[in-house]
Amino acid sequence: MTSSPPGVKTQFPSTASDINALREAISPARLGTYLKRSQRNVRRAFELYAWNVQAGAALYPILQVNEIALRNAVNRALVSQFGAHWPYSGGFLRTLQKFERETFEKVRTKLEGKLRLRRVSTDRVVAAQTYWFWVMLLTSRFEERVWKREFTVSFPDAPPRIDRSVVHARADSMRMVRNRIAHYEPLLDHDLMETYQRAVAMVRWISPANAAWATLRWPPDPAVLKRS
């Protein structure tokens, strides 16, 4: 890289003292990846770091829209197959592996304790689950029990070539980028415009209206997502 990432304005740090203070504030370990990518040029490393912050912020809206759309789509399938109270359905719980069930029930029990209820609403359980949970429910283990009957209902606008396995792969890639953003990790090795486009496409398979609204409300900024 020989130029600063587009859209990043750098006026600080301007002195050696500022540079050292900022490097310590970020931490040498965290800045190390950016130093390596900038051939040990400290100022360019700060610019890359600033780009990483902007890129994560630019992707956040579509990732949020994508996650909510996906969990609602999977929830509809679970309601259809296991009933409106599927979080308490023995049939549903038996589909989970030991670790999955323990993780799910831990979240559910925590909600029950917080709300002081013997049973909490399905909506609250849905909202409390991680993106990992919804991605897990798209694995091949649920093909026969859920997706063979529910895929076209939950993803009504998916093209004919798109099936459960494609959605699972894309959702898992969204999960990894989302987690990197959430933990402030480098995005340098990700094609962020492709990530944005894939997130929009998945939302469109579920709801074209939702995808249209999201792209109009939070359009991508190529100057940020396509760093030079």
Coordinates of N, CA and C in Angstrom, one line a residue:
M1 N 0.9 -1.2 0.0 CA 0.0 0.0 0.0 C 0.9 1.2 0.0
T2 N 0.6 2.1 -0.9 CA 1.5 3.3 -1.0 C 0.7 4.6 -0.8
S3 N -0.6 4.5 -0.6 CA -1.4 5.7 -0.4 C -2.4 5.4 0.8
S4 N -2.9 6.5 1.4 CA -3.8 6.4 2.5 C -5.1 5.9 2.0
P5 N -5.8 5.1 2.9 CA -7.1 4.6 2.5 C -8.1 5.8 2.3
P6 N -8.9 5.7 1.2 CA -9.8 6.9 0.9 C -10.8 7.2 2.1
G7 N -11.1 8.4 2.2 CA -12.1 8.8 3.2 C -11.6 9.0 4.6
V8 N -10.2 8.8 4.8 CA -9.6 9.0 6.1 C -8.8 10.2 6.1
K9 N -9.2 11.2 7.0 CA -8.5 12.4 7.1 C -7.6 12.3 8.4
T10 N -6.3 12.6 8.2 CA -5.3 12.4 9.3 C -4.7 13.8 9.6
Q11 N -5.0 14.4 10.7 CA -4.3 15.6 11.1 C -3.5 15.3 12.4
F12 N -3.8 14.2 13.0 CA -3.1 13.9 14.3 C -2.9 12.4 14.2
P13 N -1.7 11.9 14.7 CA -0.7 12.6 15.4 C 0.3 13.4 14.5
S14 N 0.9 14.5 15.1 CA 1.8 15.3 14.3 C 3.2 15.4 14.8
T15 N 3.4 14.9 16.0 CA 4.7 14.9 16.6 C 5.1 13.5 17.1
A16 N 6.4 13.3 17.3 CA 6.8 12.0 17.8 C 6.2 11.6 19.1
S17 N 6.0 12.7 20.0 CA 5.4 12.4 21.3 C 3.9 12.0 21.1
D18 N 3.2 12.6 20.2 CA 1.8 12.2 19.9 C 1.8 10.8 19.4
I19 N 2.7 10.4 18.5 CA 2.8 9.1 17.9 C 3.0 8.1 18.9
N20 N 3.9 8.3 19.8 CA 4.2 7.3 20.9 C 3.0 7.2 21.8
A21 N 2.3 8.3 22.2 CA 1.2 8.2 23.1 C 0.0 7.5 22.4
L22 N -0.2 7.7 21.2 CA -1.3 7.0 20.5 C -1.0 5.6 20.3
R23 N 0.3 5.2 20.0 CA 0.6 3.8 19.8 C 0.4 3.1 21.2
E24 N 0.7 3.7 22.3 CA 0.5 3.1 23.6 C -1.0 2.9 23.9
A25 N -1.7 4.0 23.5 CA -3.2 3.9 23.8 C -3.9 2.8 23.0
I26 N -3.5 2.6 21.8 CA -4.1 1.5 21.0 C -3.5 0.2 21.4
S27 N -2.3 0.2 21.7 CA -1.4 -1.0 22.2 C -0.6 -1.4 21.0
P28 N 0.7 -1.6 21.2 CA 1.6 -2.1 20.2 C 1.1 -3.4 19.5
A29 N 0.6 -4.3 20.4 CA 0.1 -5.6 19.8 C -1.0 -5.4 18.8
R30 N -2.0 -4.6 19.2 CA -3.1 -4.3 18.3 C -2.7 -3.6 17.0
L31 N -1.8 -2.7 17.2 CA -1.3 -1.9 16.0 C -0.4 -2.7 15.1
G32 N 0.1 -3.9 15.6 CA 1.1 -4.6 14.9 C 0.7 -5.1 13.5
T33 N -0.5 -5.5 13.4 CA -1.0 -5.9 12.1 C -1.0 -4.8 11.1
Y34 N -1.3 -3.6 11.5 CA -1.4 -2.5 10.6 C 0.0 -2.0 10.3
L35 N 0.9 -2.1 11.2 CA 2.3 -1.8 10.9 C 2.9 -2.7 9.9
K36 N 2.6 -4.0 10.0 CA 3.1 -5.0 9.1 C 2.6 -4.7 7.7
R37 N 1.3 -4.3 7.6 CA 0.7 -4.0 6.2 C 1.2 -2.7 5.7
S38 N 1.7 -1.8 6.5 CA 2.2 -0.5 6.0 C 3.8 -0.5 5.9
Q39 N 4.4 -1.7 5.9 CA 5.8 -1.8 5.9 C 6.5 -1.0 7.0
R40 N 5.9 -1.0 8.2 CA 6.4 -0.4 9.4 C 6.3 1.1 9.4
N41 N 5.5 1.7 8.5 CA 5.3 3.1 8.5 C 4.2 3.4 9.5
V42 N 4.6 4.1 10.6 CA 3.7 4.3 11.7 C 2.5 5.1 11.3
R43 N 2.8 6.2 10.5 CA 1.7 7.1 10.1 C 0.7 6.4 9.3
R44 N 1.2 5.6 8.3 CA 0.2 4.8 7.4 C -0.5 3.8 8.2
A45 N 0.2 3.2 9.2 CA -0.5 2.2 10.1 C -1.7 2.8 10.8
F46 N -1.5 4.1 11.3 CA -2.6 4.8 12.0 C -3.8 5.0 11.0
E47 N -3.4 5.3 9.7 CA -4.4 5.6 8.7 C -5.2 4.3 8.4
L48 N -4.5 3.2 8.4 CA -5.1 1.9 8.1 C -6.1 1.6 9.3
Y49 N -5.6 1.8 10.5 CA -6.4 1.6 11.7 C -7.7 2.4 11.6
A50 N -7.5 3.7 11.3 CA -8.7 4.6 11.1 C -9.6 4.1 10.1
W51 N -9.1 3.6 8.9 CA -9.9 3.0 7.9 C -10.7 1.8 8.4
N52 N -10.1 1.0 9.2 CA -10.7 -0.2 9.8 C -11.9 0.2 10.6
V53 N -11.8 1.2 11.4 CA -12.9 1.7 12.2 C -14.1 2.2 11.3
Q54 N -13.7 3.0 10.3 CA -14.8 3.5 9.4 C -15.4 2.4 8.6
A55 N -14.7 1.4 8.2 CA -15.2 0.3 7.4 C -16.2 -0.5 8.3
G56 N -15.8 -0.8 9.5 CA -16.7 -1.5 10.4 C -18.0 -0.8 10.6
A57 N -17.9 0.5 10.8 CA -19.1 1.3 11.0 C -20.0 1.4 9.7
A58 N -19.3 1.4 8.5 CA -20.1 1.4 7.3 C -20.8 0.1 7.0
L59 N -20.3 -1.0 7.5 CA -21.0 -2.3 7.3 C -22.0 -2.6 8.3
Y60 N -21.9 -2.0 9.5 CA -22.8 -2.3 10.6 C -24.3 -2.3 10.3
P61 N -24.8 -1.3 9.6 CA -26.2 -1.3 9.4 C -26.7 -2.5 8.6
I62 N -26.1 -2.8 7.5 CA -26.6 -3.9 6.7 C -26.4 -5.3 7.4
L63 N -25.4 -5.4 8.2 CA -25.2 -6.6 9.0 C -26.3 -6.7 10.0
Q64 N -26.7 -5.6 10.6 CA -27.8 -5.7 11.6 C -29.1 -6.1 10.9
V65 N -29.4 -5.4 9.7 CA -30.6 -5.8 8.9 C -30.6 -7.2 8.6
N66 N -29.4 -7.7 8.1 CA -29.3 -9.1 7.7 C -29.5 -10.1 8.9
E67 N -29.0 -9.8 10.0 CA -29.1 -10.7 11.2 C -30.6 -10.7 11.6
I68 N -31.2 -9.6 11.7 CA -32.6 -9.6 12.1 C -33.5 -10.3 11.1
A69 N -33.3 -10.1 9.8 CA -34.0 -10.7 8.8 C -33.8 -12.2 8.9
L70 N -32.6 -12.7 9.1 CA -32.3 -14.1 9.1 C -33.0 -14.8 10.3
R71 N -32.8 -14.2 11.5 CA -33.4 -14.8 12.6 C -34.9 -14.9 12.5
N72 N -35.5 -13.9 11.9 CA -37.0 -13.9 11.8 C -37.4 -15.0 10.8
A73 N -36.6 -15.2 9.7 CA -36.9 -16.2 8.7 C -36.8 -17.6 9.3
V74 N -35.7 -17.8 10.1 CA -35.5 -19.1 10.8 C -36.6 -19.3 11.8
N75 N -37.0 -18.3 12.5 CA -38.0 -18.4 13.5 C -39.3 -18.8 12.9
R76 N -39.7 -18.3 11.7 CA -40.9 -18.7 11.0 C -40.9 -20.2 10.7
A77 N -39.7 -20.7 10.3 CA -39.6 -22.1 10.0 C -39.8 -22.9 11.3
L78 N -39.2 -22.5 12.4 CA -39.3 -23.3 13.6 C -40.8 -23.3 14.1
V79 N -41.4 -22.1 14.0 CA -42.9 -22.1 14.4 C -43.7 -23.0 13.6
S80 N -43.4 -23.1 12.3 CA -44.2 -23.9 11.4 C -44.0 -25.4 11.8
Q81 N -42.7 -25.8 12.1 CA -42.4 -27.2 12.3 C -42.6 -27.6 13.8
F82 N -42.4 -26.7 14.8 CA -42.5 -27.2 16.2 C -43.5 -26.4 17.0
G83 N -44.2 -25.5 16.4 CA -45.3 -24.7 17.1 C -44.8 -23.4 17.6
A84 N -45.8 -22.6 18.0 CA -45.5 -21.2 18.4 C -44.6 -21.1 19.6
H85 N -44.6 -22.1 20.4 CA -43.7 -22.1 21.6 C -42.5 -23.1 21.4
W86 N -41.9 -23.1 20.3 CA -40.8 -24.0 20.0 C -39.7 -24.0 21.0
P87 N -39.4 -22.8 21.6 CA -38.3 -22.9 22.6 C -38.5 -23.9 23.7
Y88 N -39.7 -24.3 24.0 CA -40.1 -25.3 25.0 C -40.5 -26.6 24.4
S89 N -40.4 -26.7 23.1 CA -40.8 -28.0 22.5 C -39.8 -29.1 22.6
G90 N -40.2 -30.2 23.1 CA -39.3 -31.4 23.2 C -38.8 -31.8 21.9
G91 N -39.7 -31.7 20.9 CA -39.3 -32.1 19.5 C -38.2 -31.2 19.0
F92 N -38.2 -29.9 19.3 CA -37.1 -29.0 18.8 C -35.9 -29.3 19.6
L93 N -36.0 -29.4 20.9 CA -34.8 -29.6 21.8 C -34.1 -30.9 21.4
R94 N -34.8 -31.9 21.0 CA -34.1 -33.2 20.6 C -33.4 -33.1 19.4
T95 N -33.6 -32.0 18.6 CA -32.8 -31.9 17.3 C -31.4 -31.3 17.6
L96 N -31.2 -30.7 18.8 CA -30.0 -30.1 19.1 C -29.0 -31.1 19.7
Q97 N -27.7 -30.9 19.4 CA -26.7 -31.6 20.0 C -26.5 -31.1 21.5
K98 N -25.8 -31.9 22.3 CA -25.7 -31.6 23.7 C -25.2 -30.2 24.0
F99 N -24.1 -29.7 23.3 CA -23.6 -28.4 23.6 C -24.6 -27.3 23.1
E100 N -25.2 -27.6 22.0 CA -26.2 -26.6 21.4 C -27.4 -26.5 22.4
R101 N -27.8 -27.6 22.9 CA -29.0 -27.5 23.8 C -28.6 -26.9 25.1
E102 N -27.5 -27.2 25.6 CA -27.0 -26.6 26.9 C -26.9 -25.0 26.7
T103 N -26.3 -24.6 25.6 CA -26.2 -23.2 25.3 C -27.5 -22.5 25.2
F104 N -28.4 -23.1 24.4 CA -29.7 -22.6 24.2 C -30.5 -22.5 25.5
E105 N -30.5 -23.5 26.3 CA -31.3 -23.5 27.6 C -30.7 -22.6 28.6
K106 N -29.4 -22.4 28.5 CA -28.7 -21.4 29.5 C -29.3 -20.0 29.2
V107 N -29.4 -19.6 27.9 CA -29.9 -18.3 27.5 C -31.3 -18.2 28.0
R108 N -32.1 -19.3 27.7 CA -33.5 -19.3 28.0 C -33.7 -19.2 29.5
T109 N -33.0 -19.9 30.3 CA -33.1 -19.9 31.8 C -32.7 -18.5 32.3
K110 N -31.7 -17.9 31.7 CA -31.3 -16.6 32.2 C -32.4 -15.6 32.0
L111 N -33.1 -15.7 30.8 CA -34.3 -14.8 30.6 C -35.4 -15.0 31.6
E112 N -35.7 -16.3 31.9 CA -36.7 -16.6 32.8 C -36.4 -16.0 34.2
G113 N -35.2 -16.1 34.6 CA -34.8 -15.5 35.9 C -34.9 -14.0 35.9
K114 N -34.4 -13.4 34.8 CA -34.4 -12.0 34.7 C -35.9 -11.4 34.8
L115 N -36.8 -12.1 34.1 CA -38.2 -11.7 34.0 C -39.1 -12.3 35.1
R116 N -38.5 -13.2 35.8 CA -39.2 -13.9 36.9 C -40.5 -14.6 36.3
L117 N -40.3 -15.3 35.3 CA -41.3 -16.1 34.6 C -40.9 -17.5 34.5
R118 N -41.9 -18.4 34.6 CA -41.6 -19.8 34.3 C -41.4 -20.1 32.9
R119 N -42.0 -19.3 32.0 CA -41.8 -19.4 30.6 C -41.8 -18.0 30.0
V120 N -40.9 -17.8 29.1 CA -40.8 -16.5 28.4 C -41.4 -16.6 27.0
S121 N -41.7 -15.5 26.4 CA -42.3 -15.5 25.1 C -41.2 -15.9 24.0
T122 N -41.7 -16.5 23.0 CA -40.8 -16.9 21.9 C -40.1 -15.7 21.3
D123 N -40.7 -14.6 21.2 CA -40.1 -13.4 20.7 C -38.9 -13.0 21.5
R124 N -39.0 -13.1 22.9 CA -37.9 -12.8 23.7 C -36.7 -13.8 23.6
V125 N -37.1 -15.0 23.4 CA -36.0 -16.0 23.2 C -35.3 -15.8 21.9
V126 N -36.1 -15.4 20.8 CA -35.5 -15.2 19.5 C -34.5 -14.0 19.6
A127 N -34.9 -12.9 20.3 CA -34.1 -11.7 20.4 C -32.8 -12.0 21.2
A128 N -32.8 -13.0 22.1 CA -31.7 -13.2 23.0 C -30.6 -14.1 22.4
Q129 N -30.9 -14.8 21.3 CA -30.0 -15.8 20.7 C -28.9 -15.1 19.9
T130 N -27.8 -15.7 19.8 CA -26.7 -15.1 19.0 C -26.8 -15.5 17.6
Y131 N -26.1 -14.8 16.7 CA -26.1 -15.1 15.3 C -25.6 -16.5 15.0
W132 N -24.7 -17.0 15.9 CA -24.2 -18.3 15.7 C -25.4 -19.3 15.8
F133 N -26.3 -19.1 16.7 CA -27.4 -20.0 16.9 C -28.2 -20.2 15.6
W134 N -28.5 -19.0 14.9 CA -29.3 -19.1 13.7 C -28.5 -19.7 12.6
V135 N -27.2 -19.5 12.5 CA -26.4 -20.1 11.5 C -26.3 -21.6 11.7
M136 N -26.2 -22.0 13.0 CA -26.2 -23.4 13.3 C -27.5 -24.2 12.8
L137 N -28.6 -23.5 12.9 CA -29.9 -24.1 12.5 C -30.0 -24.2 11.0
L138 N -29.0 -23.7 10.3 CA -29.0 -23.8 8.8 C -28.1 -24.9 8.3
T139 N -27.5 -25.6 9.2 CA -26.6 -26.7 8.8 C -27.4 -27.9 8.3
S140 N -26.7 -28.8 7.6 CA -27.3 -29.9 6.9 C -28.1 -30.8 7.9
R141 N -27.8 -30.8 9.2 CA -28.6 -31.7 10.1 C -30.0 -31.3 10.2
F142 N -30.4 -30.1 9.8 CA -31.8 -29.7 9.8 C -32.5 -29.7 8.5
E143 N -31.8 -30.2 7.5 CA -32.4 -30.3 6.1 C -33.7 -31.0 6.1
E144 N -33.7 -32.3 6.6 CA -34.9 -33.1 6.5 C -36.0 -32.6 7.5
R145 N -35.6 -32.3 8.7 CA -36.6 -31.9 9.7 C -37.2 -30.6 9.5
V146 N -36.4 -29.6 8.9 CA -36.9 -28.3 8.8 C -37.0 -27.8 7.3
W147 N -35.8 -27.7 6.7 CA -35.6 -26.9 5.5 C -36.2 -27.6 4.2
K148 N -36.3 -28.9 4.2 CA -37.0 -29.5 3.1 C -38.4 -29.0 2.8
R149 N -39.1 -28.6 3.9 CA -40.4 -28.1 3.8 C -40.5 -26.6 4.0
E150 N -39.6 -26.0 4.7 CA -39.7 -24.6 5.0 C -38.8 -23.6 4.2
F151 N -37.9 -24.1 3.4 CA -36.9 -23.2 2.8 C -37.6 -22.2 1.9
T152 N -38.5 -22.6 1.1 CA -39.2 -21.7 0.1 C -40.1 -20.7 0.8
V153 N -40.6 -21.1 2.0 CA -41.4 -20.2 2.8 C -40.6 -19.1 3.5
S154 N -39.5 -19.5 4.1 CA -38.6 -18.6 4.8 C -37.8 -17.7 3.9
F155 N -37.5 -18.2 2.7 CA -36.7 -17.5 1.7 C -37.4 -17.5 0.4
P156 N -38.6 -16.8 0.3 CA -39.5 -16.9 -0.8 C -38.9 -16.3 -2.1
D157 N -38.0 -15.4 -2.0 CA -37.4 -14.7 -3.2 C -36.0 -15.2 -3.6
A158 N -35.6 -16.3 -3.0 CA -34.3 -16.9 -3.4 C -34.4 -17.4 -4.8
P159 N -33.4 -17.2 -5.6 CA -33.4 -17.8 -7.0 C -33.4 -19.3 -6.9
P160 N -33.7 -20.0 -8.0 CA -33.8 -21.4 -8.0 C -32.5 -22.1 -7.6
R161 N -31.4 -21.5 -7.9 CA -30.0 -22.1 -7.6 C -29.6 -22.0 -6.2
I162 N -30.4 -21.2 -5.4 CA -30.0 -20.9 -4.0 C -30.8 -21.9 -3.1
D163 N -30.1 -22.6 -2.3 CA -30.7 -23.6 -1.4 C -30.2 -23.4 0.0
R164 N -30.6 -24.2 0.9 CA -30.2 -24.1 2.3 C -28.7 -24.1 2.5
S165 N -27.9 -24.9 1.8 CA -26.5 -24.9 1.9 C -25.8 -23.6 1.5
V166 N -26.3 -22.9 0.5 CA -25.8 -21.6 0.1 C -26.1 -20.6 1.1
V167 N -27.3 -20.6 1.7 CA -27.7 -19.6 2.7 C -26.8 -19.8 3.9
H168 N -26.6 -21.1 4.3 CA -25.7 -21.4 5.5 C -24.3 -20.9 5.3
A169 N -23.7 -21.1 4.1 CA -22.4 -20.7 3.8 C -22.3 -19.2 3.9
R170 N -23.2 -18.5 3.3 CA -23.2 -17.0 3.3 C -23.4 -16.5 4.7
A171 N -24.4 -17.1 5.4 CA -24.6 -16.6 6.8 C -23.4 -16.8 7.7
D172 N -22.7 -17.9 7.5 CA -21.5 -18.1 8.3 C -20.5 -17.1 8.0
S173 N -20.3 -16.7 6.7 CA -19.3 -15.7 6.3 C -19.7 -14.3 6.9
M174 N -21.0 -14.1 6.9 CA -21.5 -12.8 7.6 C -21.2 -12.8 9.1
R175 N -21.4 -14.0 9.7 CA -21.1 -14.1 11.1 C -19.6 -13.8 11.4
M176 N -18.7 -14.3 10.6 CA -17.3 -14.1 10.9 C -16.9 -12.6 10.7
V177 N -17.5 -12.0 9.7 CA -17.2 -10.5 9.6 C -17.8 -9.7 10.7
R178 N -19.0 -10.1 11.0 CA -19.7 -9.4 12.1 C -18.9 -9.5 13.4
N179 N -18.4 -10.7 13.7 CA -17.7 -10.9 14.9 C -16.4 -10.1 14.9
R180 N -15.7 -10.0 13.8 CA -14.5 -9.2 13.7 C -14.8 -7.8 14.0
I181 N -15.9 -7.3 13.4 CA -16.3 -5.9 13.7 C -16.6 -5.7 15.2
A182 N -17.3 -6.6 15.8 CA -17.7 -6.5 17.2 C -16.6 -6.5 18.1
H183 N -15.5 -7.3 17.7 CA -14.3 -7.4 18.6 C -13.2 -6.5 18.1
Y184 N -13.5 -5.5 17.1 CA -12.5 -4.5 16.7 C -11.3 -5.1 16.0
E185 N -11.5 -6.3 15.3 CA -10.4 -6.9 14.7 C -10.2 -6.4 13.3
P186 N -9.0 -6.6 12.7 CA -8.7 -6.1 11.4 C -9.6 -6.7 10.3
L187 N -10.0 -5.9 9.3 CA -10.8 -6.3 8.2 C -10.0 -6.3 6.9
L188 N -8.7 -6.3 7.0 CA -7.8 -6.0 5.9 C -7.9 -7.2 4.9
D189 N -8.2 -8.4 5.3 CA -8.2 -9.5 4.4 C -9.6 -9.8 3.8
H190 N -10.6 -9.0 4.0 CA -12.0 -9.2 3.6 C -12.4 -8.3 2.5
D191 N -13.1 -8.8 1.5 CA -13.6 -8.0 0.4 C -14.9 -7.4 1.0
L192 N -14.9 -6.2 1.4 CA -16.0 -5.7 2.2 C -17.2 -5.3 1.2
M193 N -16.9 -4.9 0.0 CA -18.0 -4.6 -0.9 C -18.7 -5.9 -1.2
E194 N -18.0 -7.0 -1.4 CA -18.6 -8.3 -1.6 C -19.5 -8.7 -0.4
T195 N -18.9 -8.5 0.8 CA -19.6 -8.7 2.0 C -21.0 -8.0 2.1
Y196 N -20.9 -6.7 1.7 CA -22.1 -5.9 1.7 C -23.1 -6.4 0.7
Q197 N -22.7 -6.7 -0.5 CA -23.6 -7.2 -1.5 C -24.2 -8.6 -1.2
R198 N -23.4 -9.4 -0.5 CA -23.9 -10.7 -0.1 C -25.0 -10.6 1.0
A199 N -24.7 -9.6 1.9 CA -25.7 -9.4 3.0 C -27.0 -8.9 2.4
V200 N -26.9 -7.9 1.5 CA -28.1 -7.4 0.8 C -28.8 -8.5 0.1
A201 N -28.1 -9.4 -0.6 CA -28.8 -10.5 -1.4 C -29.5 -11.4 -0.4
M202 N -28.9 -11.7 0.7 CA -29.6 -12.6 1.6 C -30.9 -12.0 2.2
V203 N -30.8 -10.7 2.5 CA -32.0 -10.0 2.9 C -33.1 -10.0 1.8
R204 N -32.6 -9.8 0.6 CA -33.6 -9.8 -0.5 C -34.3 -11.1 -0.7
W205 N -33.6 -12.2 -0.5 CA -34.2 -13.6 -0.6 C -35.3 -13.7 0.4
I206 N -35.2 -13.0 1.5 CA -36.2 -13.1 2.6 C -37.3 -12.1 2.3
S207 N -36.9 -10.9 2.0 CA -37.8 -9.8 1.8 C -37.3 -8.7 0.9
P208 N -37.7 -8.6 -0.3 CA -37.2 -7.6 -1.2 C -37.5 -6.2 -0.7
A209 N -38.6 -6.0 0.0 CA -38.9 -4.7 0.5 C -37.9 -4.3 1.6
N210 N -37.5 -5.2 2.4 CA -36.5 -4.9 3.4 C -35.2 -4.6 2.8
A211 N -34.8 -5.3 1.8 CA -33.5 -5.1 1.1 C -33.5 -3.7 0.5
A212 N -34.6 -3.4 -0.2 CA -34.7 -2.1 -0.9 C -34.6 -0.9 0.1
W213 N -35.3 -1.1 1.3 CA -35.3 0.0 2.3 C -33.9 0.1 2.9
A214 N -33.2 -1.0 3.1 CA -31.9 -0.9 3.7 C -30.9 -0.3 2.8
T215 N -30.9 -0.6 1.5 CA -29.9 -0.1 0.6 C -30.2 1.4 0.3
L216 N -31.4 1.8 0.4 CA -31.7 3.3 0.2 C -31.4 4.0 1.5
R217 N -31.6 3.4 2.6 CA -31.4 4.1 3.9 C -29.9 4.2 4.3
W218 N -29.2 3.1 4.0 CA -27.8 3.0 4.3 C -27.0 2.5 3.1
P219 N -26.8 3.4 2.1 CA -26.1 3.0 0.9 C -24.6 2.8 1.2
P220 N -24.0 1.9 0.5 CA -22.5 1.6 0.8 C -21.7 2.8 0.3
D221 N -20.6 3.0 1.0 CA -19.7 4.1 0.6 C -18.4 3.4 0.0
P222 N -18.4 3.3 -1.4 CA -17.2 2.6 -2.0 C -15.9 3.2 -1.6
A223 N -15.8 4.5 -1.3 CA -14.6 5.1 -0.9 C -14.1 4.6 0.4
V224 N -14.9 4.0 1.2 CA -14.5 3.4 2.5 C -14.3 1.9 2.3
L225 N -15.3 1.3 1.7 CA -15.3 -0.2 1.6 C -14.3 -0.7 0.7
K226 N -13.9 0.1 -0.3 CA -12.9 -0.3 -1.3 C -11.6 0.4 -1.0
R227 N -10.9 0.0 0.0 CA -9.6 0.7 0.3 C -8.6 0.5 -0.8
S228 N -7.7 1.5 -1.0 CA -6.7 1.4 -2.0 C -5.4 0.7 -1.4

